[in-house]
PDB file of C-alpha atoms in Angstrom:
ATOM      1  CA  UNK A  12     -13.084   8.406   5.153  1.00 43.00           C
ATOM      2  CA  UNK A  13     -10.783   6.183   7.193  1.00 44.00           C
ATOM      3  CA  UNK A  14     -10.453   2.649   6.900  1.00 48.00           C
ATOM      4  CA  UNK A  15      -8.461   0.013   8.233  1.00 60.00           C
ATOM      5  CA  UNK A  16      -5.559  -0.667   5.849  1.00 65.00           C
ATOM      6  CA  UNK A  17      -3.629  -3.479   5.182  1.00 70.00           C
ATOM      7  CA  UNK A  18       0.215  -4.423   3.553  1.00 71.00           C
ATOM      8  CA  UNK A  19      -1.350  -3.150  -0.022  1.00 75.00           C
ATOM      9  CA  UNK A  20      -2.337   0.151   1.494  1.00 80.00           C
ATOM     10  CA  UNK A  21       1.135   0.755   3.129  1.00 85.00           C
ATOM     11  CA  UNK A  22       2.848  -0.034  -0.092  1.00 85.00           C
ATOM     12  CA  UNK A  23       0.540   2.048  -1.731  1.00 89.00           C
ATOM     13  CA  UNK A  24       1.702   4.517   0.673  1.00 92.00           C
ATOM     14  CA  UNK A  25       5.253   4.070   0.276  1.00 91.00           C
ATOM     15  CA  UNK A  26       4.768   4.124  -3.256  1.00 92.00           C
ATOM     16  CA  UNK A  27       3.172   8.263  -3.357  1.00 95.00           C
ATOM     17  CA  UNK A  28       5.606   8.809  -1.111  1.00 95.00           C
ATOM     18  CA  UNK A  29       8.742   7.469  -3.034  1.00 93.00           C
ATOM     19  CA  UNK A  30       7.536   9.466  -6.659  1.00 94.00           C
ATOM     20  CA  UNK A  31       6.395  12.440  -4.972  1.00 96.00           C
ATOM     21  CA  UNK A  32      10.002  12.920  -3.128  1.00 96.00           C
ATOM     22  CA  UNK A  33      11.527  12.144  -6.355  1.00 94.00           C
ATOM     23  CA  UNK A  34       9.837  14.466  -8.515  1.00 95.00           C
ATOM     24  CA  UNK A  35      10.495  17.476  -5.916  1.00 96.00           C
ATOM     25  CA  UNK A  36       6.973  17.884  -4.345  1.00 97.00           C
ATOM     26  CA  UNK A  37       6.183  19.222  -0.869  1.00 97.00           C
ATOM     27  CA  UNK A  38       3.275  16.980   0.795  1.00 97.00           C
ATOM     28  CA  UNK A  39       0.985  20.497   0.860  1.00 97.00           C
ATOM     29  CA  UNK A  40       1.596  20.706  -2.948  1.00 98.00           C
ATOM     30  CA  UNK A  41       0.370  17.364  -3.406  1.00 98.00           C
ATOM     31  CA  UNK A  42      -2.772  17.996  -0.976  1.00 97.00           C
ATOM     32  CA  UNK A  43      -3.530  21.632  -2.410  1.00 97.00           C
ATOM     33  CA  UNK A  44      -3.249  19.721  -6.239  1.00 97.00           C
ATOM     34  CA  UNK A  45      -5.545  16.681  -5.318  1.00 97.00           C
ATOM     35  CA  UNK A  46      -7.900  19.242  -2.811  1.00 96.00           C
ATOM     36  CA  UNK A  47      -6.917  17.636   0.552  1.00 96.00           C
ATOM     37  CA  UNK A  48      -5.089  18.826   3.638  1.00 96.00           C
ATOM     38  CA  UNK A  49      -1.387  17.871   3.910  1.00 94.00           C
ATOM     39  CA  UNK A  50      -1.915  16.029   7.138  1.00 96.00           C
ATOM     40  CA  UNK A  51      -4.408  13.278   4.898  1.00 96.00           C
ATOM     41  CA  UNK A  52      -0.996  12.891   2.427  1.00 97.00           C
ATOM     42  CA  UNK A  53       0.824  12.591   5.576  1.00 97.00           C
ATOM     43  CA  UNK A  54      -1.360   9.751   6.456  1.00 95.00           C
ATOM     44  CA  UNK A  55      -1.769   7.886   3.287  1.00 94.00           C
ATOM     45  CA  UNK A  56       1.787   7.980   3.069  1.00 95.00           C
ATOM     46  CA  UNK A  57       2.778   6.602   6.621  1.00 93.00           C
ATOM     47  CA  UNK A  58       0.078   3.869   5.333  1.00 90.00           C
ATOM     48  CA  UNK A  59      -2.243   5.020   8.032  1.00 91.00           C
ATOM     49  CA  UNK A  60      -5.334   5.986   5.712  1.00 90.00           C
ATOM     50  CA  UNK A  61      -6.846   3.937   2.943  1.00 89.00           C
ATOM     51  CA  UNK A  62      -6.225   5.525  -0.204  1.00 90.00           C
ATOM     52  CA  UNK A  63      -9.426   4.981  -2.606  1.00 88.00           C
ATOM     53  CA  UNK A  64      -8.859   4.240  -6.401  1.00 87.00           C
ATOM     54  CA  UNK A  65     -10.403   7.110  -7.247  1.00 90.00           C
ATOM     55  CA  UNK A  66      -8.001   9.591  -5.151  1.00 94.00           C
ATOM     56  CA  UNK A  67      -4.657   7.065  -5.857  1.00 93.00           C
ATOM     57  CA  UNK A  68      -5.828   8.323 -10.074  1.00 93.00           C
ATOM     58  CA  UNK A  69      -5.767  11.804  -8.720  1.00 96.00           C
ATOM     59  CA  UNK A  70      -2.607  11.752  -7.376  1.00 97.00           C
ATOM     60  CA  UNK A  71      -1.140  10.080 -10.350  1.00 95.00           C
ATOM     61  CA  UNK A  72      -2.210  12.790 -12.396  1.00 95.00           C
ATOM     62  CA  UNK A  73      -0.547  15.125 -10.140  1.00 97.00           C
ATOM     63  CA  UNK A  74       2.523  13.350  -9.970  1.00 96.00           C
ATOM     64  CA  UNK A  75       2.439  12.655 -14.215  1.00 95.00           C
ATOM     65  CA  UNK A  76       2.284   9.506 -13.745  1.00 93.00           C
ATOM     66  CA  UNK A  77       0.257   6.605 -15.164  1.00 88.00           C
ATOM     67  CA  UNK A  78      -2.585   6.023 -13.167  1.00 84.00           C
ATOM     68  CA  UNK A  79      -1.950   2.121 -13.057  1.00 84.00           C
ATOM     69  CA  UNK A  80       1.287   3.228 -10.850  1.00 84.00           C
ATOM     70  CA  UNK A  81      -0.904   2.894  -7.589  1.00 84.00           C
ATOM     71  CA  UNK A  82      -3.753   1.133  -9.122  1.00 79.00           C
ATOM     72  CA  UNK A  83      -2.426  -2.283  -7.502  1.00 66.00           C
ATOM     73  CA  UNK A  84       1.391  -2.884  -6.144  1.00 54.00           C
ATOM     74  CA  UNK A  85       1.396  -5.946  -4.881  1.00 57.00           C
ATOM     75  CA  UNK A  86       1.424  -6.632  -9.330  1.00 49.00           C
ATOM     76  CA  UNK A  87       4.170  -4.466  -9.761  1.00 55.00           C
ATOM     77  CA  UNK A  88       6.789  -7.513 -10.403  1.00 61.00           C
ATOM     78  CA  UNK A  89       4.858 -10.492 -11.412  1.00 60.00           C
ATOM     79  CA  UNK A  90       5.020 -11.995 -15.023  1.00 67.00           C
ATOM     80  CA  UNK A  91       1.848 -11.465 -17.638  1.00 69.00           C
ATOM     81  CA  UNK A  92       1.341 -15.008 -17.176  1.00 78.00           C
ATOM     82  CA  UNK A  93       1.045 -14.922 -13.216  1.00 75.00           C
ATOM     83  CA  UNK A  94      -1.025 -11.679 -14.078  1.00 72.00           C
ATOM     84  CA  UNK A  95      -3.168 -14.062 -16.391  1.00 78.00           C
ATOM     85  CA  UNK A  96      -3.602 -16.717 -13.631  1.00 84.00           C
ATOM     86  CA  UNK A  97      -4.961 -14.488 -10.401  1.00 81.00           C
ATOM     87  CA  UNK A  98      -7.244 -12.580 -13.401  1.00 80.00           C
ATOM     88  CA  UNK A  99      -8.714 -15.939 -13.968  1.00 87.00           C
ATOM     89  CA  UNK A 100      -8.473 -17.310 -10.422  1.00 87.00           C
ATOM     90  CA  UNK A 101     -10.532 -13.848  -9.513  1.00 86.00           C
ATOM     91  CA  UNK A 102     -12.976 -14.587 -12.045  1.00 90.00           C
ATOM     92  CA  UNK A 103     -14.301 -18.412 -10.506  1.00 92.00           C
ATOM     93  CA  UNK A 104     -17.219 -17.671  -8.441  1.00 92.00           C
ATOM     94  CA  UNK A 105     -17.628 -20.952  -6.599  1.00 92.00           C
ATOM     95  CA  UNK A 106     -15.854 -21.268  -3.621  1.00 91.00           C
ATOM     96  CA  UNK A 107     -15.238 -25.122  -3.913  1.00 93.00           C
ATOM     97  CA  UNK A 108     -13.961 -23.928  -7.413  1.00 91.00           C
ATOM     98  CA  UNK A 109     -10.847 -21.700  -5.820  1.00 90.00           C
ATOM     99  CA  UNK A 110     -10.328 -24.281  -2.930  1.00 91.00           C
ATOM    100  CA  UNK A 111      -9.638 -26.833  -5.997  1.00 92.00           C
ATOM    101  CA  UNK A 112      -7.191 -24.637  -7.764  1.00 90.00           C
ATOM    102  CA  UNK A 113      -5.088 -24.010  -4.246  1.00 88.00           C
ATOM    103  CA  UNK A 114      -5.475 -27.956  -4.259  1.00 90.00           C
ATOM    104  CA  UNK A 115      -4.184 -28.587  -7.460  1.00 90.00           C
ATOM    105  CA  UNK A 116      -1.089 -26.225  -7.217  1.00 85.00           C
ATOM    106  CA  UNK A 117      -0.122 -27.429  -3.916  1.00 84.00           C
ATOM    107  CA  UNK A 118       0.011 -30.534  -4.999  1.00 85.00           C
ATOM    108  CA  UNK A 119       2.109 -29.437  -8.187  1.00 84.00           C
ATOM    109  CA  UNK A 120       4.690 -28.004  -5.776  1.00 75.00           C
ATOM    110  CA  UNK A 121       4.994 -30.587  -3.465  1.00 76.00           C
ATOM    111  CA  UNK A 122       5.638 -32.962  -6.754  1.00 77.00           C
ATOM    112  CA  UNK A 123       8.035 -31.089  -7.908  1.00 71.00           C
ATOM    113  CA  UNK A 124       9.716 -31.076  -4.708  1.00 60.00           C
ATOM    114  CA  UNK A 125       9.492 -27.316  -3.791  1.00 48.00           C
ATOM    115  CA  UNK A 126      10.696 -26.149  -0.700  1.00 46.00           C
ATOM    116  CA  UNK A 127       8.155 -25.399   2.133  1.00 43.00           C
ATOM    117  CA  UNK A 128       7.609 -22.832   4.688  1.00 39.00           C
TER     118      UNK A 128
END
């Protein structure tokens, strides 16, 4: 199934892409492994497809690779506590809740004189 994808999806993408290349592997072998055509690899790795969690574990496998490697990129180089504070910032429910926390930090950084965008 298609869906519309978004920066996550094409790093996703560029991520199969990069380990596949560098473990030798033709885009059919992938496919024929994981039980696609070549042309859907093709796709997920131009970041043109969605690629569901449960076929990003299959390819993963395929690859030898930990199946957290696709699970979520945009993670890939933040610190266990930033990793601690979007867990919990996921967690709050309330909407008025999360619009307090993105209060709160902005006005952290603005105290502390961070530079703007």
């Amino acid at each position: 199934m298609t869906s519309l994808v978004n920066s996550g999806d094409r790093e996703v993408g560029r991520l199969i892409a990069h380990h596949r290349k560098r473990k030798g592997i033709l885009q059919r072998e992938l496919a024929a492994e994981i039980g696609v055509c070549h042309a859907r690899i093709s796709r997920y790795e131009r970041g043109h497809e969605f690629v569901s969690l449960e076929r990003r574990a299959a390819i993963a496998t395929a690859l030898a690779l930990d199946p957290q490697t696709f699970a979520d990129p945009m993670l890939e180089e933040v610190t266990p506590d930033e990793r601690d504070l979007l867990s919990t910032y996921r967690r709050i429910q309330d909407a008025t809740g999360k619009t307090g926390v993105l209060r709160v930090m902005a006005a952290m950084e603005s105290a502390h004189g961070a530079p703007s965008c």
